[in-house]
């Protein structure tokens, strides 16, 4: 079993930056795809950034150019650097993992989930 624990959520003003972290533990492979999803109140959970087993990244249009996903295998940690934050970025942010090298943004394809960390952006 794999456990994921997110941290780094906060309340900041529009235009600011945050870095989210997701610590992985348990039994898993560093070659598994990992991703960041978010869910705003009253909306579906959406995938926003993924990183494949060999390091390839993919971003949703809404965050491309502002967010950067990365991982440090030595620290067993996934990151999401978020810049130029907007009120529309307000949501609960989740990290997730799936047992494949390749990624997609389909929520049901991910096996393991963290508990989420709240990001609130004020205008």
CSV table of N, CA, C and O in Angstrom, one decimal:
chain,number,residue,atom,x,y,z
A,1,UNK,N,0.8,-1.2,0.0
A,1,UNK,CA,0.0,0.0,0.0
A,1,UNK,C,0.9,1.2,0.0
A,1,UNK,O,1.9,1.3,0.6
A,2,UNK,N,0.4,2.2,-0.7
A,2,UNK,CA,1.1,3.5,-0.7
A,2,UNK,C,0.3,4.6,0.0
A,2,UNK,O,-0.9,4.6,-0.1
A,3,UNK,N,1.0,5.4,0.8
A,3,UNK,CA,0.3,6.5,1.5
A,3,UNK,C,0.9,7.8,0.9
A,3,UNK,O,2.1,7.9,0.6
A,4,UNK,N,-0.1,8.8,0.8
A,4,UNK,CA,0.3,10.1,0.3
A,4,UNK,C,-0.2,11.1,1.3
A,4,UNK,O,-1.4,11.1,1.7
A,5,UNK,N,0.7,12.1,1.6
A,5,UNK,CA,0.3,13.2,2.5
A,5,UNK,C,0.7,14.5,1.9
A,5,UNK,O,1.9,14.8,1.8
A,6,UNK,N,-0.3,15.3,1.7
A,6,UNK,CA,-0.1,16.7,1.1
A,6,UNK,C,0.2,17.7,2.2
A,6,UNK,O,-0.3,17.5,3.3
A,7,UNK,N,0.9,18.7,1.8
A,7,UNK,CA,1.1,19.9,2.7
A,7,UNK,C,1.4,21.1,1.9
A,7,UNK,O,1.6,21.0,0.7
A,8,UNK,N,1.3,22.3,2.5
A,8,UNK,CA,1.7,23.5,1.8
A,8,UNK,C,0.6,24.4,1.5
A,8,UNK,O,0.8,25.5,1.0
A,9,UNK,N,-0.7,23.9,1.6
A,9,UNK,CA,-1.8,24.8,1.3
A,9,UNK,C,-1.9,26.0,2.3
A,9,UNK,O,-1.5,25.9,3.4
A,10,UNK,N,-2.4,27.0,1.7
A,10,UNK,CA,-2.5,28.3,2.5
A,10,UNK,C,-3.5,29.2,1.9
A,10,UNK,O,-4.1,28.9,0.8
A,11,UNK,N,-3.7,30.4,2.6
A,11,UNK,CA,-4.5,31.5,2.0
A,11,UNK,C,-3.5,32.6,1.6
A,11,UNK,O,-2.8,33.1,2.4
A,12,UNK,N,-3.6,33.0,0.3
A,12,UNK,CA,-2.7,34.0,-0.2
A,12,UNK,C,-3.5,34.9,-1.1
A,12,UNK,O,-4.6,34.6,-1.6
A,13,UNK,N,-2.9,36.1,-1.4
A,13,UNK,CA,-3.6,37.0,-2.3
A,13,UNK,C,-3.3,36.6,-3.8
A,13,UNK,O,-2.3,36.0,-4.1
A,14,UNK,N,-4.2,37.1,-4.7
A,14,UNK,CA,-4.0,36.9,-6.1
A,14,UNK,C,-2.6,37.4,-6.5
A,14,UNK,O,-2.2,38.5,-6.1
A,15,UNK,N,-2.0,36.7,-7.4
A,15,UNK,CA,-0.6,37.1,-7.9
A,15,UNK,C,0.5,36.4,-7.1
A,15,UNK,O,1.6,36.5,-7.5
A,16,UNK,N,0.1,35.8,-6.0
A,16,UNK,CA,1.1,35.2,-5.1
A,16,UNK,C,1.5,33.8,-5.6
A,16,UNK,O,1.0,33.3,-6.6
A,17,UNK,N,2.4,33.2,-4.8
A,17,UNK,CA,2.9,31.8,-5.1
A,17,UNK,C,2.7,30.9,-3.9
A,17,UNK,O,2.7,31.4,-2.8
A,18,UNK,N,2.6,29.6,-4.2
A,18,UNK,CA,2.7,28.6,-3.2
A,18,UNK,C,3.4,27.4,-3.7
A,18,UNK,O,3.3,27.1,-5.0
A,19,UNK,N,3.9,26.6,-2.9
A,19,UNK,CA,4.5,25.3,-3.3
A,19,UNK,C,3.8,24.2,-2.4
A,19,UNK,O,4.0,24.2,-1.2
A,20,UNK,N,3.2,23.3,-3.1
A,20,UNK,CA,2.6,22.1,-2.4
A,20,UNK,C,3.5,21.0,-2.5
A,20,UNK,O,4.3,20.8,-3.4
A,21,UNK,N,3.5,20.2,-1.4
A,21,UNK,CA,4.3,19.0,-1.3
A,21,UNK,C,3.4,17.8,-1.1
A,21,UNK,O,2.4,17.9,-0.5
A,22,UNK,N,3.9,16.6,-1.5
A,22,UNK,CA,3.2,15.4,-1.3
A,22,UNK,C,4.2,14.3,-0.9
A,22,UNK,O,5.0,13.9,-1.8
A,23,UNK,N,4.2,13.9,0.3
A,23,UNK,CA,5.1,12.9,0.8
A,23,UNK,C,4.6,11.5,0.6
A,23,UNK,O,3.4,11.2,1.0
A,24,UNK,N,5.3,10.7,-0.1
A,24,UNK,CA,4.9,9.3,-0.4
A,24,UNK,C,5.6,8.3,0.6
A,24,UNK,O,6.8,8.5,0.9
A,25,UNK,N,4.9,7.3,1.0
A,25,UNK,CA,5.5,6.3,1.8
A,25,UNK,C,4.8,4.9,1.5
A,25,UNK,O,3.8,4.9,0.8
A,26,UNK,N,5.3,3.9,2.1
A,26,UNK,CA,4.7,2.6,1.9
A,26,UNK,C,5.4,1.9,0.7
A,26,UNK,O,6.5,2.1,0.4
A,27,UNK,N,4.6,1.0,0.1
A,27,UNK,CA,5.1,0.2,-1.0
A,27,UNK,C,4.7,0.8,-2.3
A,27,UNK,O,3.5,0.9,-2.6
A,28,UNK,N,5.6,1.2,-3.1
A,28,UNK,CA,5.3,1.8,-4.4
A,28,UNK,C,6.6,1.8,-5.3
A,28,UNK,O,7.7,1.6,-4.8
A,29,UNK,N,6.4,2.2,-6.5
A,29,UNK,CA,7.6,2.4,-7.4
A,29,UNK,C,7.8,3.8,-7.8
A,29,UNK,O,6.8,4.5,-8.0
A,30,UNK,N,9.0,4.2,-7.9
A,30,UNK,CA,9.3,5.6,-8.3
A,30,UNK,C,9.0,5.8,-9.7
A,30,UNK,O,9.0,7.0,-10.2
A,31,UNK,N,8.7,4.8,-10.5
A,31,UNK,CA,8.3,4.9,-11.9
A,31,UNK,C,6.8,5.0,-12.1
A,31,UNK,O,6.3,5.1,-13.2
A,32,UNK,N,6.0,5.0,-11.0
A,32,UNK,CA,4.6,5.2,-11.2
A,32,UNK,C,4.3,6.6,-11.5
A,32,UNK,O,5.0,7.6,-11.1
A,33,UNK,N,3.3,6.8,-12.3
A,33,UNK,CA,2.7,8.1,-12.6
A,33,UNK,C,2.2,8.8,-11.3
A,33,UNK,O,1.5,8.1,-10.5
A,34,UNK,N,2.4,10.1,-11.2
A,34,UNK,CA,1.8,10.8,-10.1
A,34,UNK,C,1.2,12.1,-10.6
A,34,UNK,O,1.7,12.7,-11.6
A,35,UNK,N,0.2,12.6,-9.9
A,35,UNK,CA,-0.5,13.8,-10.4
A,35,UNK,C,-1.1,14.6,-9.3
A,35,UNK,O,-1.2,14.2,-8.2
A,36,UNK,N,-1.4,15.8,-9.7
A,36,UNK,CA,-2.1,16.7,-8.8
A,36,UNK,C,-3.5,17.0,-9.4
A,36,UNK,O,-3.7,17.2,-10.6
A,37,UNK,N,-4.5,16.9,-8.5
A,37,UNK,CA,-5.9,17.2,-8.9
A,37,UNK,C,-6.4,18.3,-7.9
A,37,UNK,O,-5.8,18.5,-6.9
A,38,UNK,N,-7.5,18.9,-8.3
A,38,UNK,CA,-8.1,19.9,-7.4
A,38,UNK,C,-9.6,19.8,-7.5
A,38,UNK,O,-10.1,19.4,-8.6
A,39,UNK,N,-10.2,20.2,-6.5
A,39,UNK,CA,-11.7,20.2,-6.4
A,39,UNK,C,-12.2,21.5,-5.7
A,39,UNK,O,-11.9,21.7,-4.6
A,40,UNK,N,-12.9,22.3,-6.5
A,40,UNK,CA,-13.4,23.5,-6.0
A,40,UNK,C,-14.9,23.2,-5.5
A,40,UNK,O,-15.5,22.3,-5.9
A,41,UNK,N,-15.4,24.0,-4.6
A,41,UNK,CA,-16.7,23.8,-4.1
A,41,UNK,C,-17.8,23.7,-5.2
A,41,UNK,O,-17.8,24.6,-6.0
A,42,UNK,N,-18.6,22.6,-5.2
A,42,UNK,CA,-19.6,22.5,-6.2
A,42,UNK,C,-19.1,22.0,-7.5
A,42,UNK,O,-19.9,22.0,-8.5
A,43,UNK,N,-17.8,21.7,-7.7
A,43,UNK,CA,-17.3,21.3,-9.0
A,43,UNK,C,-16.7,19.9,-8.9
A,43,UNK,O,-16.4,19.4,-7.8
A,44,UNK,N,-16.5,19.3,-10.0
A,44,UNK,CA,-15.9,18.0,-10.1
A,44,UNK,C,-14.4,18.1,-9.8
A,44,UNK,O,-13.8,19.1,-10.1
A,45,UNK,N,-13.8,17.0,-9.3
A,45,UNK,CA,-12.4,17.0,-9.2
A,45,UNK,C,-11.7,16.9,-10.5
A,45,UNK,O,-12.1,16.1,-11.4
A,46,UNK,N,-10.7,17.8,-10.8
A,46,UNK,CA,-10.1,17.8,-12.1
A,46,UNK,C,-8.6,17.6,-12.0
A,46,UNK,O,-8.0,18.1,-11.0
A,47,UNK,N,-8.0,17.0,-12.9
A,47,UNK,CA,-6.6,16.8,-13.0
A,47,UNK,C,-5.9,18.1,-13.6
A,47,UNK,O,-6.4,18.6,-14.5
A,48,UNK,N,-4.8,18.5,-12.9
A,48,UNK,CA,-4.2,19.7,-13.4
A,48,UNK,C,-2.8,19.5,-13.8
A,48,UNK,O,-2.2,20.3,-14.6
A,49,UNK,N,-2.1,18.5,-13.3
A,49,UNK,CA,-0.7,18.3,-13.6
A,49,UNK,C,-0.3,16.9,-13.3
A,49,UNK,O,-0.7,16.3,-12.3
A,50,UNK,N,0.5,16.3,-14.2
A,50,UNK,CA,0.9,14.9,-14.0
A,50,UNK,C,2.4,14.8,-14.4
A,50,UNK,O,2.9,15.6,-15.2
A,51,UNK,N,3.1,13.8,-13.8
A,51,UNK,CA,4.5,13.5,-14.1
A,51,UNK,C,4.6,12.0,-14.2
A,51,UNK,O,4.2,11.3,-13.3
A,52,UNK,N,5.1,11.6,-15.4
A,52,UNK,CA,5.2,10.2,-15.7
A,52,UNK,C,6.4,9.6,-15.0
A,52,UNK,O,7.3,10.2,-14.5
A,53,UNK,N,6.5,8.3,-15.2
A,53,UNK,CA,7.6,7.5,-14.6
A,53,UNK,C,9.0,7.9,-15.0
A,53,UNK,O,9.9,7.8,-14.2
A,54,UNK,N,9.1,8.4,-16.2
A,54,UNK,CA,10.4,8.9,-16.7
A,54,UNK,C,10.5,10.4,-16.8
A,54,UNK,O,11.4,10.9,-17.4
A,55,UNK,N,9.6,11.1,-16.1
A,55,UNK,CA,9.7,12.5,-15.9
A,55,UNK,C,8.9,13.4,-16.9
A,55,UNK,O,9.0,14.6,-16.8
A,56,UNK,N,8.2,12.8,-17.8
A,56,UNK,CA,7.4,13.6,-18.7
A,56,UNK,C,6.2,14.3,-18.0
A,56,UNK,O,5.6,13.7,-17.1
A,57,UNK,N,6.0,15.5,-18.3
A,57,UNK,CA,4.9,16.3,-17.6
A,57,UNK,C,3.8,16.7,-18.5
A,57,UNK,O,4.0,16.8,-19.7
A,58,UNK,N,2.7,16.9,-17.9
A,58,UNK,CA,1.5,17.4,-18.7
A,58,UNK,C,0.7,18.3,-17.8
A,58,UNK,O,0.6,18.1,-16.6
A,59,UNK,N,0.1,19.3,-18.4
A,59,UNK,CA,-0.7,20.3,-17.6
A,59,UNK,C,-2.0,20.6,-18.2
A,59,UNK,O,-2.2,20.5,-19.5
A,60,UNK,N,-3.0,20.9,-17.4
A,60,UNK,CA,-4.3,21.4,-17.9
A,60,UNK,C,-4.1,22.8,-18.4
A,60,UNK,O,-3.2,23.5,-18.0
A,61,UNK,N,-4.9,23.1,-19.4
A,61,UNK,CA,-4.8,24.4,-20.0
A,61,UNK,C,-4.9,25.6,-19.0
A,61,UNK,O,-4.2,26.6,-19.0
A,62,UNK,N,-5.7,25.3,-18.0
A,62,UNK,CA,-6.0,26.4,-17.0
A,62,UNK,C,-4.8,26.7,-16.1
A,62,UNK,O,-4.7,27.8,-15.5
A,63,UNK,N,-3.8,25.8,-16.1
A,63,UNK,CA,-2.6,26.1,-15.2
A,63,UNK,C,-1.3,26.1,-16.0
A,63,UNK,O,-0.3,26.5,-15.4
A,64,UNK,N,-1.3,25.8,-17.2
A,64,UNK,CA,-0.1,25.7,-18.0
A,64,UNK,C,0.6,27.1,-18.1
A,64,UNK,O,-0.1,28.1,-18.3
A,65,UNK,N,1.9,27.1,-17.8
A,65,UNK,CA,2.6,28.3,-17.8
A,65,UNK,C,2.7,28.9,-16.4
A,65,UNK,O,3.5,29.8,-16.2
A,66,UNK,N,1.8,28.5,-15.5
A,66,UNK,CA,1.8,29.1,-14.1
A,66,UNK,C,2.2,28.0,-13.1
A,66,UNK,O,2.9,28.4,-12.1
A,67,UNK,N,1.9,26.8,-13.3
A,67,UNK,CA,2.2,25.7,-12.3
A,67,UNK,C,3.3,24.8,-12.9
A,67,UNK,O,3.4,24.6,-14.1
A,68,UNK,N,4.1,24.2,-12.0
A,68,UNK,CA,5.2,23.3,-12.4
A,68,UNK,C,5.1,22.1,-11.4
A,68,UNK,O,5.2,22.3,-10.2
A,69,UNK,N,5.0,20.9,-12.0
A,69,UNK,CA,5.1,19.7,-11.2
A,69,UNK,C,6.5,19.1,-11.3
A,69,UNK,O,7.1,19.2,-12.3
A,70,UNK,N,6.9,18.6,-10.2
A,70,UNK,CA,8.2,18.0,-10.1
A,70,UNK,C,8.2,16.9,-9.0
A,70,UNK,O,7.3,16.9,-8.2
A,71,UNK,N,9.3,16.1,-9.0
A,71,UNK,CA,9.4,15.1,-7.9
A,71,UNK,C,10.8,14.9,-7.6
A,71,UNK,O,11.7,15.0,-8.4
A,72,UNK,N,11.1,14.6,-6.3
A,72,UNK,CA,12.4,14.2,-5.8
A,72,UNK,C,12.3,12.8,-5.4
A,72,UNK,O,11.8,12.5,-4.3
A,73,UNK,N,12.8,11.9,-6.2
A,73,UNK,CA,12.8,10.5,-5.8
A,73,UNK,C,13.6,10.2,-4.5
A,73,UNK,O,13.2,9.3,-3.7
A,74,UNK,N,14.6,10.9,-4.3
A,74,UNK,CA,15.5,10.6,-3.1
A,74,UNK,C,14.7,11.0,-1.8
A,74,UNK,O,14.9,10.4,-0.8
A,75,UNK,N,13.8,12.0,-1.9
A,75,UNK,CA,13.0,12.4,-0.8
A,75,UNK,C,11.6,11.8,-0.8
A,75,UNK,O,10.8,12.2,0.1
A,76,UNK,N,11.3,11.1,-1.8
A,76,UNK,CA,10.0,10.5,-2.0
A,76,UNK,C,8.9,11.5,-1.9
A,76,UNK,O,7.8,11.4,-1.2
A,77,UNK,N,9.1,12.6,-2.6
A,77,UNK,CA,8.2,13.8,-2.5
A,77,UNK,C,7.8,14.3,-3.9
A,77,UNK,O,8.7,14.5,-4.7
A,78,UNK,N,6.6,14.6,-4.1
A,78,UNK,CA,6.0,15.2,-5.3
A,78,UNK,C,5.8,16.7,-4.9
A,78,UNK,O,5.3,17.0,-3.8
A,79,UNK,N,6.0,17.6,-5.9
A,79,UNK,CA,5.8,19.0,-5.6
A,79,UNK,C,4.9,19.6,-6.7
A,79,UNK,O,4.8,19.1,-7.8
A,80,UNK,N,4.3,20.7,-6.3
A,80,UNK,CA,3.5,21.5,-7.3
A,80,UNK,C,3.9,23.0,-7.0
A,80,UNK,O,3.4,23.5,-5.9
A,81,UNK,N,4.7,23.6,-7.8
A,81,UNK,CA,5.0,25.0,-7.7
A,81,UNK,C,3.9,25.8,-8.4
A,81,UNK,O,3.7,25.6,-9.6
A,82,UNK,N,3.2,26.7,-7.7
A,82,UNK,CA,2.1,27.5,-8.2
A,82,UNK,C,2.4,28.9,-8.2
A,82,UNK,O,2.6,29.5,-7.1
A,83,UNK,N,2.5,29.6,-9.3
A,83,UNK,CA,2.8,31.0,-9.4
A,83,UNK,C,1.6,31.7,-10.0
A,83,UNK,O,0.8,31.1,-10.7
A,84,UNK,N,1.7,33.1,-9.9
A,84,UNK,CA,0.6,33.9,-10.4
A,84,UNK,C,-0.8,33.4,-10.1
A,84,UNK,O,-1.6,33.2,-11.0
A,85,UNK,N,-1.0,33.1,-8.9
A,85,UNK,CA,-2.3,32.5,-8.5
A,85,UNK,C,-3.4,33.4,-8.7
A,85,UNK,O,-3.3,34.7,-8.5
A,86,UNK,N,-4.6,32.8,-9.0
A,86,UNK,CA,-5.8,33.5,-9.3
A,86,UNK,C,-6.9,33.0,-8.3
A,86,UNK,O,-6.8,31.9,-7.8
A,87,UNK,N,-7.9,33.8,-8.1
A,87,UNK,CA,-9.0,33.4,-7.2
A,87,UNK,C,-9.6,32.1,-7.7
A,87,UNK,O,-10.1,31.3,-6.9
A,88,UNK,N,-9.6,31.9,-9.0
A,88,UNK,CA,-10.2,30.6,-9.6
A,88,UNK,C,-9.3,29.4,-9.3
A,88,UNK,O,-9.8,28.3,-9.5
A,89,UNK,N,-8.2,29.6,-8.7
A,89,UNK,CA,-7.4,28.5,-8.3
A,89,UNK,C,-7.8,28.0,-6.9
A,89,UNK,O,-7.2,27.0,-6.4
A,90,UNK,N,-8.7,28.6,-6.2
A,90,UNK,CA,-9.1,28.2,-4.9
A,90,UNK,C,-9.8,26.9,-5.0
A,90,UNK,O,-10.7,26.6,-5.8
A,91,UNK,N,-9.3,25.9,-4.2
A,91,UNK,CA,-9.7,24.6,-4.2
A,91,UNK,C,-9.0,23.7,-3.2
A,91,UNK,O,-8.0,24.2,-2.6
A,92,UNK,N,-9.5,22.5,-3.0
A,92,UNK,CA,-8.7,21.5,-2.3
A,92,UNK,C,-7.9,20.8,-3.3
A,92,UNK,O,-8.4,20.4,-4.3
A,93,UNK,N,-6.6,20.7,-3.0
A,93,UNK,CA,-5.6,20.1,-3.9
A,93,UNK,C,-5.2,18.7,-3.4
A,93,UNK,O,-4.9,18.6,-2.2
A,94,UNK,N,-5.3,17.7,-4.3
A,94,UNK,CA,-4.9,16.4,-3.9
A,94,UNK,C,-3.8,15.8,-4.8
A,94,UNK,O,-3.7,16.1,-6.0
A,95,UNK,N,-2.9,15.0,-4.2
A,95,UNK,CA,-2.0,14.3,-5.0
A,95,UNK,C,-2.5,12.9,-5.2
A,95,UNK,O,-3.2,12.4,-4.3
A,96,UNK,N,-2.1,12.3,-6.2
A,96,UNK,CA,-2.6,10.9,-6.5
A,96,UNK,C,-1.5,10.1,-7.3
A,96,UNK,O,-0.6,10.7,-7.9
A,97,UNK,N,-1.6,8.8,-7.3
A,97,UNK,CA,-0.7,8.0,-7.9
A,97,UNK,C,-1.4,6.8,-8.6
A,97,UNK,O,-2.5,6.4,-8.1
A,98,UNK,N,-0.9,6.4,-9.7
A,98,UNK,CA,-1.4,5.2,-10.4
A,98,UNK,C,-0.3,4.3,-10.8
A,98,UNK,O,0.9,4.7,-10.9
A,99,UNK,N,-0.6,3.0,-10.9
A,99,UNK,CA,0.4,2.0,-11.1
A,99,UNK,C,0.9,1.8,-12.5
A,99,UNK,O,1.0,0.7,-13.0
A,100,UNK,N,1.1,2.9,-13.2
A,100,UNK,CA,1.6,2.9,-14.6
A,100,UNK,C,2.6,3.9,-14.8
A,100,UNK,O,2.7,4.9,-14.0
A,101,UNK,N,3.4,3.8,-15.8
A,101,UNK,CA,4.5,4.8,-16.1
A,101,UNK,C,3.8,6.0,-16.7
A,101,UNK,O,4.2,7.1,-16.5
A,102,UNK,N,2.8,5.7,-17.6
A,102,UNK,CA,2.2,6.8,-18.3
A,102,UNK,C,1.0,7.4,-17.5
A,102,UNK,O,0.5,6.8,-16.6
A,103,UNK,N,0.6,8.6,-17.9
A,103,UNK,CA,-0.4,9.4,-17.1
A,103,UNK,C,-1.5,9.8,-18.0
A,103,UNK,O,-1.4,9.8,-19.2
A,104,UNK,N,-2.6,10.1,-17.3
A,104,UNK,CA,-3.7,10.9,-17.9
A,104,UNK,C,-4.4,11.7,-16.9
A,104,UNK,O,-3.9,11.7,-15.7
A,105,UNK,N,-5.5,12.4,-17.2
A,105,UNK,CA,-6.2,13.2,-16.2
A,105,UNK,C,-7.5,12.6,-15.7
A,105,UNK,O,-8.3,13.3,-15.2
A,106,UNK,N,-7.6,11.3,-16.0
A,106,UNK,CA,-8.8,10.6,-15.6
A,106,UNK,C,-8.8,10.2,-14.1
A,106,UNK,O,-8.0,9.4,-13.7
A,107,UNK,N,-9.6,10.8,-13.3
A,107,UNK,CA,-9.6,10.6,-11.9
A,107,UNK,C,-9.7,9.1,-11.5
A,107,UNK,O,-8.9,8.6,-10.6
A,108,UNK,N,-10.5,8.3,-12.2
A,108,UNK,CA,-10.7,6.9,-11.8
A,108,UNK,C,-9.6,6.0,-12.1
A,108,UNK,O,-9.5,4.9,-11.7
A,109,UNK,N,-8.6,6.5,-12.9
A,109,UNK,CA,-7.4,5.7,-13.2
A,109,UNK,C,-6.4,5.8,-12.1
A,109,UNK,O,-5.4,5.0,-12.2
A,110,UNK,N,-6.6,6.6,-11.1
A,110,UNK,CA,-5.6,6.7,-10.0
A,110,UNK,C,-6.0,5.9,-8.8
A,110,UNK,O,-7.2,6.0,-8.4
A,111,UNK,N,-5.1,5.2,-8.3
A,111,UNK,CA,-5.4,4.2,-7.2
A,111,UNK,C,-5.2,4.8,-5.8
A,111,UNK,O,-6.0,4.5,-4.9
A,112,UNK,N,-4.2,5.6,-5.7
A,112,UNK,CA,-3.9,6.2,-4.3
A,112,UNK,C,-4.1,7.7,-4.3
A,112,UNK,O,-3.7,8.4,-5.2
A,113,UNK,N,-4.6,8.1,-3.2
A,113,UNK,CA,-4.9,9.5,-3.0
A,113,UNK,C,-4.5,10.0,-1.6
A,113,UNK,O,-4.6,9.3,-0.6
A,114,UNK,N,-4.1,11.3,-1.6
A,114,UNK,CA,-3.9,11.9,-0.3
A,114,UNK,C,-5.2,12.5,0.3
A,114,UNK,O,-6.2,12.4,-0.4
A,115,UNK,N,-5.1,13.1,1.4
A,115,UNK,CA,-6.3,13.7,2.1
A,115,UNK,C,-6.6,15.1,1.6
A,115,UNK,O,-7.7,15.6,1.9
A,116,UNK,N,-5.7,15.7,0.9
A,116,UNK,CA,-5.9,17.0,0.4
A,116,UNK,C,-5.3,18.2,1.2
A,116,UNK,O,-5.2,18.0,2.5
A,117,UNK,N,-5.0,19.3,0.6
A,117,UNK,CA,-4.6,20.5,1.3
A,117,UNK,C,-5.3,21.7,0.7
A,117,UNK,O,-5.4,21.7,-0.6
A,118,UNK,N,-5.8,22.6,1.5
A,118,UNK,CA,-6.7,23.7,1.0
A,118,UNK,C,-5.8,24.9,0.5
A,118,UNK,O,-4.9,25.3,1.2
A,119,UNK,N,-6.2,25.3,-0.6
A,119,UNK,CA,-5.6,26.6,-1.2
A,119,UNK,C,-6.7,27.6,-1.4
A,119,UNK,O,-7.7,27.3,-2.1
A,120,UNK,N,-6.5,28.8,-0.8
A,120,UNK,CA,-7.5,29.8,-1.0
A,120,UNK,C,-6.8,31.1,-1.5
A,120,UNK,O,-5.8,31.5,-0.9
A,121,UNK,N,-7.3,31.6,-2.6
A,121,UNK,CA,-6.7,32.8,-3.2
A,121,UNK,C,-7.7,33.9,-3.1
A,121,UNK,O,-8.9,33.8,-3.6
A,122,UNK,N,-7.3,35.0,-2.5
A,122,UNK,CA,-8.2,36.2,-2.4
A,122,UNK,C,-7.9,37.2,-3.4
A,122,UNK,O,-6.7,37.4,-3.7
A,123,UNK,N,-8.9,38.0,-3.9
A,123,UNK,CA,-8.6,39.0,-4.9
A,123,UNK,C,-8.3,40.3,-4.2
A,123,UNK,O,-8.4,40.5,-3.0
